[in-house]
PDB file of C-alpha atoms in Angstrom:
ATOM      1  CA  MET A  30     -31.009-167.780  83.540  1.00 42.00           C
ATOM      2  CA  GLY A  31     -28.498-169.258  86.043  1.00 40.00           C
ATOM      3  CA  HIS A  32     -31.056-171.805  87.232  1.00 33.00           C
ATOM      4  CA  LYS A  33     -31.694-173.093  83.703  1.00 33.00           C
ATOM      5  CA  ARG A  34     -27.972-173.583  83.133  1.00 32.00           C
ATOM      6  CA  TRP A  35     -27.611-175.472  86.461  1.00 30.00           C
ATOM      7  CA  LEU A  36     -30.644-177.629  85.627  1.00 30.00           C
ATOM      8  CA  ALA A  37     -29.223-178.428  82.174  1.00 32.00           C
ATOM      9  CA  MET A  38     -25.900-179.519  83.735  1.00 32.00           C
ATOM     10  CA  ALA A  39     -27.704-181.688  86.287  1.00 32.00           C
ATOM     11  CA  VAL A  40     -29.778-183.388  83.576  1.00 30.00           C
ATOM     12  CA  ALA A  41     -26.667-183.916  81.442  1.00 33.00           C
ATOM     13  CA  GLY A  42     -24.796-185.361  84.429  1.00 34.00           C
ATOM     14  CA  ALA A  43     -27.635-187.762  85.163  1.00 32.00           C
ATOM     15  CA  ALA A  44     -27.658-188.867  81.523  1.00 31.00           C
ATOM     16  CA  VAL A  45     -23.923-189.622  81.673  1.00 29.00           C
ATOM     17  CA  VAL A  46     -24.329-191.656  84.867  1.00 29.00           C
ATOM     18  CA  ALA A  47     -27.270-193.557  83.379  1.00 31.00           C
ATOM     19  CA  ALA A  48     -25.338-194.322  80.202  1.00 31.00           C
ATOM     20  CA  CYS A  49     -22.318-195.616  82.122  1.00 31.00           C
ATOM     21  CA  GLY A  50     -24.281-198.209  84.093  1.00 32.00           C
ATOM     22  CA  GLU A  51     -23.641-199.232  87.696  1.00 33.00           C
ATOM     23  CA  PRO A  52     -21.129-197.306  89.772  1.00 34.00           C
ATOM     24  CA  ALA A  53     -17.793-198.961  90.458  1.00 34.00           C
ATOM     25  CA  THR A  54     -16.848-200.315  93.878  1.00 35.00           C
ATOM     26  CA  GLU A  55     -13.922-199.002  95.895  1.00 35.00           C
ATOM     27  CA  ASN A  56     -11.436-201.070  93.893  1.00 32.00           C
ATOM     28  CA  GLY A  57     -12.875-199.900  90.569  1.00 33.00           C
ATOM     29  CA  ALA A  58     -14.712-203.126  89.765  1.00 33.00           C
ATOM     30  CA  PRO A  59     -18.454-203.205  89.165  1.00 35.00           C
ATOM     31  CA  PRO A  60     -20.499-204.617  92.035  1.00 40.00           C
ATOM     32  CA  SER A  61     -20.821-208.378  91.652  1.00 40.00           C
ATOM     33  CA  SER A  62     -23.197-209.437  94.410  1.00 40.00           C
ATOM     34  CA  THR A  63     -26.362-207.938  92.962  1.00 40.00           C
ATOM     35  CA  ALA A  64     -28.002-206.857  89.797  1.00 41.00           C
ATOM     36  CA  SER A  65     -30.487-204.046  90.188  1.00 36.00           C
ATOM     37  CA  THR A  66     -33.624-203.804  88.195  1.00 35.00           C
ATOM     38  CA  THR A  67     -35.460-200.524  88.234  1.00 31.00           C
ATOM     39  CA  THR A  68     -39.113-200.185  87.478  1.00 33.00           C
ATOM     40  CA  GLY A  69     -40.552-196.732  87.905  1.00 33.00           C
ATOM     41  CA  SER A  70     -39.431-195.378  91.256  1.00 32.00           C
ATOM     42  CA  SER A  71     -38.757-198.696  93.020  1.00 37.00           C
ATOM     43  CA  SER A  72     -35.761-200.975  92.711  1.00 50.00           C
ATOM     44  CA  ALA A  73     -35.311-204.574  93.801  1.00 63.00           C
ATOM     45  CA  ALA A  74     -32.081-206.425  94.446  1.00 82.00           C
ATOM     46  CA  VAL A  75     -31.616-209.644  92.514  1.00 93.00           C
ATOM     47  CA  PRO A  76     -29.041-211.862  94.225  1.00 95.00           C
ATOM     48  CA  THR A  77     -26.476-213.855  92.290  1.00 97.00           C
ATOM     49  CA  GLU A  78     -26.298-217.637  92.661  1.00 97.00           C
ATOM     50  CA  ALA A  79     -23.268-217.161  94.915  1.00 96.00           C
ATOM     51  CA  VAL A  80     -25.257-214.959  97.295  1.00 97.00           C
ATOM     52  CA  VAL A  81     -28.194-217.393  97.380  1.00 97.00           C
ATOM     53  CA  ALA A  82     -25.812-220.321  98.055  1.00 97.00           C
ATOM     54  CA  TRP A  83     -24.056-218.403 100.844  1.00 97.00           C
ATOM     55  CA  VAL A  84     -27.372-217.394 102.423  1.00 97.00           C
ATOM     56  CA  ASP A  85     -28.589-220.997 102.154  1.00 97.00           C
ATOM     57  CA  VAL A  86     -25.605-222.237 104.187  1.00 97.00           C
ATOM     58  CA  MET A  87     -26.068-219.454 106.732  1.00 97.00           C
ATOM     59  CA  CYS A  88     -29.756-220.374 107.144  1.00 96.00           C
ATOM     60  CA  ALA A  89     -28.845-224.018 107.714  1.00 96.00           C
ATOM     61  CA  VAL A  90     -26.209-223.003 110.261  1.00 96.00           C
ATOM     62  CA  GLU A  91     -28.651-220.771 112.120  1.00 94.00           C
ATOM     63  CA  LYS A  92     -31.183-223.589 112.319  1.00 94.00           C
ATOM     64  CA  LEU A  93     -28.539-225.939 113.722  1.00 94.00           C
ATOM     65  CA  SER A  94     -27.328-223.316 116.177  1.00 93.00           C
ATOM     66  CA  LEU A  95     -30.851-222.807 117.496  1.00 91.00           C
ATOM     67  CA  TRP A  96     -30.962-226.448 118.594  1.00 93.00           C
ATOM     68  CA  ASN A  97     -33.193-226.550 121.650  1.00 92.00           C
ATOM     69  CA  PRO A  98     -35.337-229.676 121.959  1.00 92.00           C
ATOM     70  CA  PRO A  99     -37.188-230.302 125.189  1.00 93.00           C
ATOM     71  CA  PRO A 100     -34.982-232.086 127.729  1.00 93.00           C
ATOM     72  CA  PRO A 101     -35.813-235.814 127.875  1.00 95.00           C
ATOM     73  CA  VAL A 102     -35.830-235.936 131.694  1.00 94.00           C
ATOM     74  CA  LYS A 103     -35.855-233.484 134.598  1.00 92.00           C
ATOM     75  CA  ALA A 104     -32.393-232.315 135.606  1.00 89.00           C
ATOM     76  CA  THR A 105     -32.967-233.072 139.306  1.00 88.00           C
ATOM     77  CA  GLY A 106     -33.159-236.432 141.000  1.00 89.00           C
ATOM     78  CA  LEU A 107     -31.395-238.245 138.162  1.00 94.00           C
ATOM     79  CA  LYS A 108     -30.751-241.953 138.477  1.00 95.00           C
ATOM     80  CA  GLU A 109     -28.368-244.215 136.595  1.00 95.00           C
ATOM     81  CA  ALA A 110     -31.266-245.268 134.360  1.00 95.00           C
ATOM     82  CA  ASP A 111     -31.479-241.646 133.121  1.00 96.00           C
ATOM     83  CA  ARG A 112     -27.834-241.482 132.011  1.00 96.00           C
ATOM     84  CA  ALA A 113     -28.450-242.724 128.453  1.00 97.00           C
ATOM     85  CA  LEU A 114     -31.155-240.071 127.886  1.00 96.00           C
ATOM     86  CA  VAL A 115     -28.921-237.312 129.261  1.00 97.00           C
ATOM     87  CA  VAL A 116     -25.902-238.413 127.221  1.00 97.00           C
ATOM     88  CA  GLY A 117     -28.101-238.703 124.121  1.00 97.00           C
ATOM     89  CA  TYR A 118     -29.454-235.181 124.614  1.00 97.00           C
ATOM     90  CA  LEU A 119     -25.970-233.743 125.115  1.00 97.00           C
ATOM     91  CA  THR A 120     -24.600-235.691 122.146  1.00 98.00           C
ATOM     92  CA  GLU A 121     -27.358-234.269 119.910  1.00 97.00           C
ATOM     93  CA  GLY A 122     -26.410-230.756 121.008  1.00 97.00           C
ATOM     94  CA  TYR A 123     -22.743-231.437 120.398  1.00 98.00           C
ATOM     95  CA  ALA A 124     -23.528-232.787 116.914  1.00 98.00           C
ATOM     96  CA  ALA A 125     -25.716-229.785 115.992  1.00 97.00           C
ATOM     97  CA  PHE A 126     -23.202-227.167 117.097  1.00 97.00           C
ATOM     98  CA  SER A 127     -20.272-229.092 115.601  1.00 97.00           C
ATOM     99  CA  GLN A 128     -22.062-229.459 112.269  1.00 97.00           C
ATOM    100  CA  ALA A 129     -22.837-225.731 112.272  1.00 97.00           C
ATOM    101  CA  LYS A 130     -19.179-224.885 112.886  1.00 96.00           C
ATOM    102  CA  THR A 131     -17.990-227.337 110.218  1.00 97.00           C
ATOM    103  CA  SER A 132     -20.384-225.767 107.699  1.00 96.00           C
ATOM    104  CA  LEU A 133     -18.965-222.343 108.484  1.00 96.00           C
ATOM    105  CA  ASP A 134     -15.387-223.608 108.296  1.00 95.00           C
ATOM    106  CA  GLY A 135     -16.083-224.747 104.731  1.00 91.00           C
ATOM    107  CA  LEU A 136     -17.682-221.460 103.694  1.00 93.00           C
ATOM    108  CA  GLY A 137     -15.553-219.182 101.557  1.00 91.00           C
ATOM    109  CA  PRO A 138     -15.484-215.393 101.725  1.00 95.00           C
ATOM    110  CA  ALA A 139     -18.909-213.804 102.020  1.00 96.00           C
ATOM    111  CA  PRO A 140     -20.250-212.280  98.800  1.00 97.00           C
ATOM    112  CA  VAL A 141     -22.067-209.522 100.718  1.00 96.00           C
ATOM    113  CA  PRO A 142     -20.977-206.642 102.962  1.00 95.00           C
ATOM    114  CA  GLN A 143     -20.863-207.556 106.678  1.00 96.00           C
ATOM    115  CA  GLY A 144     -21.118-211.223 105.707  1.00 97.00           C
ATOM    116  CA  ASN A 145     -17.609-212.120 106.853  1.00 96.00           C
ATOM    117  CA  GLU A 146     -18.273-210.478 110.217  1.00 96.00           C
ATOM    118  CA  LEU A 147     -21.478-212.498 110.597  1.00 96.00           C
ATOM    119  CA  VAL A 148     -19.654-215.728 109.742  1.00 96.00           C
ATOM    120  CA  THR A 149     -16.825-214.959 112.175  1.00 95.00           C
ATOM    121  CA  ALA A 150     -19.177-214.160 115.064  1.00 95.00           C
ATOM    122  CA  THR A 151     -21.395-217.174 114.390  1.00 96.00           C
ATOM    123  CA  ARG A 152     -18.387-219.500 114.012  1.00 96.00           C
ATOM    124  CA  ALA A 153     -17.023-218.345 117.369  1.00 95.00           C
ATOM    125  CA  ALA A 154     -20.389-218.780 119.099  1.00 95.00           C
ATOM    126  CA  VAL A 155     -21.188-222.236 117.697  1.00 96.00           C
ATOM    127  CA  GLY A 156     -17.578-223.340 118.215  1.00 96.00           C
ATOM    128  CA  LYS A 157     -17.804-222.355 121.876  1.00 97.00           C
ATOM    129  CA  MET A 158     -21.088-224.257 122.235  1.00 97.00           C
ATOM    130  CA  ALA A 159     -19.648-227.325 120.493  1.00 97.00           C
ATOM    131  CA  ASP A 160     -16.660-227.278 122.850  1.00 98.00           C
ATOM    132  CA  LYS A 161     -18.910-226.950 125.905  1.00 97.00           C
ATOM    133  CA  PHE A 162     -21.220-229.720 124.759  1.00 98.00           C
ATOM    134  CA  GLY A 163     -18.229-231.974 124.030  1.00 98.00           C
ATOM    135  CA  GLU A 164     -17.115-231.498 127.630  1.00 98.00           C
ATOM    136  CA  TYR A 165     -20.650-232.021 128.939  1.00 98.00           C
ATOM    137  CA  VAL A 166     -20.953-235.322 127.073  1.00 98.00           C
ATOM    138  CA  GLN A 167     -17.713-236.601 128.617  1.00 98.00           C
ATOM    139  CA  GLU A 168     -18.735-235.436 132.088  1.00 97.00           C
ATOM    140  CA  ALA A 169     -22.201-236.988 131.807  1.00 97.00           C
ATOM    141  CA  ARG A 170     -20.619-240.282 130.778  1.00 97.00           C
ATOM    142  CA  THR A 171     -18.145-240.367 133.658  1.00 96.00           C
ATOM    143  CA  TYR A 172     -19.731-238.540 136.628  1.00 95.00           C
ATOM    144  CA  PRO A 173     -21.520-240.817 139.074  1.00 94.00           C
ATOM    145  CA  ALA A 174     -25.292-240.605 139.511  1.00 91.00           C
ATOM    146  CA  PRO A 175     -26.796-238.110 140.260  1.00 92.00           C
ATOM    147  CA  ASP A 176     -23.781-235.842 139.607  1.00 93.00           C
ATOM    148  CA  PHE A 177     -24.043-236.286 135.827  1.00 94.00           C
ATOM    149  CA  GLY A 178     -27.012-233.936 136.106  1.00 94.00           C
ATOM    150  CA  ALA A 179     -24.663-230.967 136.635  1.00 95.00           C
ATOM    151  CA  PRO A 180     -23.408-230.788 133.023  1.00 96.00           C
ATOM    152  CA  TYR A 181     -26.959-231.496 131.857  1.00 95.00           C
ATOM    153  CA  ARG A 182     -28.253-228.434 133.761  1.00 95.00           C
ATOM    154  CA  LEU A 183     -25.355-226.314 132.483  1.00 96.00           C
ATOM    155  CA  ALA A 184     -26.148-227.357 128.905  1.00 96.00           C
ATOM    156  CA  GLN A 185     -29.796-226.394 129.332  1.00 94.00           C
ATOM    157  CA  ASP A 186     -28.751-222.987 130.702  1.00 95.00           C
ATOM    158  CA  ASP A 187     -26.292-222.506 127.832  1.00 95.00           C
ATOM    159  CA  VAL A 188     -28.926-223.326 125.218  1.00 93.00           C
ATOM    160  CA  ALA A 189     -31.422-220.969 126.855  1.00 92.00           C
ATOM    161  CA  SER A 190     -28.949-218.080 126.838  1.00 92.00           C
ATOM    162  CA  TYR A 191     -27.224-218.822 123.499  1.00 92.00           C
ATOM    163  CA  THR A 192     -26.735-215.966 121.078  1.00 86.00           C
ATOM    164  CA  ALA A 193     -24.343-215.565 118.187  1.00 82.00           C
ATOM    165  CA  GLY A 194     -24.844-211.810 117.973  1.00 81.00           C
ATOM    166  CA  GLU A 195     -26.204-210.392 114.737  1.00 86.00           C
ATOM    167  CA  THR A 196     -28.391-212.799 112.792  1.00 92.00           C
ATOM    168  CA  LEU A 197     -28.922-213.314 109.098  1.00 95.00           C
ATOM    169  CA  ALA A 198     -32.399-211.806 109.481  1.00 94.00           C
ATOM    170  CA  GLU A 199     -30.849-208.621 110.864  1.00 95.00           C
ATOM    171  CA  LEU A 200     -28.353-208.536 108.000  1.00 96.00           C
ATOM    172  CA  ALA A 201     -31.261-208.979 105.577  1.00 96.00           C
ATOM    173  CA  GLN A 202     -32.974-205.929 107.068  1.00 96.00           C
ATOM    174  CA  GLN A 203     -29.875-203.885 106.199  1.00 95.00           C
ATOM    175  CA  ASN A 204     -29.184-205.493 102.826  1.00 96.00           C
ATOM    176  CA  PRO A 205     -31.977-206.009 100.257  1.00 97.00           C
ATOM    177  CA  THR A 206     -29.837-208.512  98.336  1.00 97.00           C
ATOM    178  CA  VAL A 207     -29.621-210.758 101.408  1.00 97.00           C
ATOM    179  CA  ALA A 208     -33.362-210.340 101.959  1.00 97.00           C
ATOM    180  CA  ALA A 209     -34.072-211.442  98.382  1.00 97.00           C
ATOM    181  CA  ALA A 210     -31.642-214.360  98.688  1.00 97.00           C
ATOM    182  CA  ARG A 211     -33.400-215.564 101.864  1.00 97.00           C
ATOM    183  CA  LYS A 212     -36.594-215.880  99.836  1.00 96.00           C
ATOM    184  CA  GLN A 213     -34.797-218.048  97.256  1.00 97.00           C
ATOM    185  CA  ALA A 214     -32.592-220.174  99.547  1.00 97.00           C
ATOM    186  CA  ARG A 215     -34.165-223.564 100.150  1.00 97.00           C
ATOM    187  CA  ARG A 216     -33.056-223.879 103.796  1.00 96.00           C
ATOM    188  CA  CYS A 217     -34.406-220.496 104.920  1.00 94.00           C
TER     189      CYS A 217
END
């Protein structure tokens, strides 16, 4: 008899939860970053426009931050005639990392959990790369031949070892709303 009573209370409790809708967040507000649709035993996250827009910017930033074209000339035995190619390469890197940082600077608070942490880490990493590439451009413009190859080699090493930490793809693995938004964002 005790089991039937416990089962009846559990069913009644589930009915109350179902009738009340989504659970509240810590501050008492309903979750705003997703809408869940349940079909049978599976559920899929449907991102809001704000989440898709945020993910779209993050995808664009990640693409910029992964800038790594083939070097236009070998980094050894450089001659004055190679300077324009080296400066052009370094300037492209500076522009890519600077644009990525500027995009992040203009991004408001993240509409998903761990989003602000991802933005902060990525902003720091691309900002550091932009600063380095800015210095490399100046050095490549002013160092005599073949010494302007030193910042060029450093830049190539920096690009090869660049990491911003956690990526949007990793966040998407943890958050189905981000995963769904990546499928909808045009720059992903």
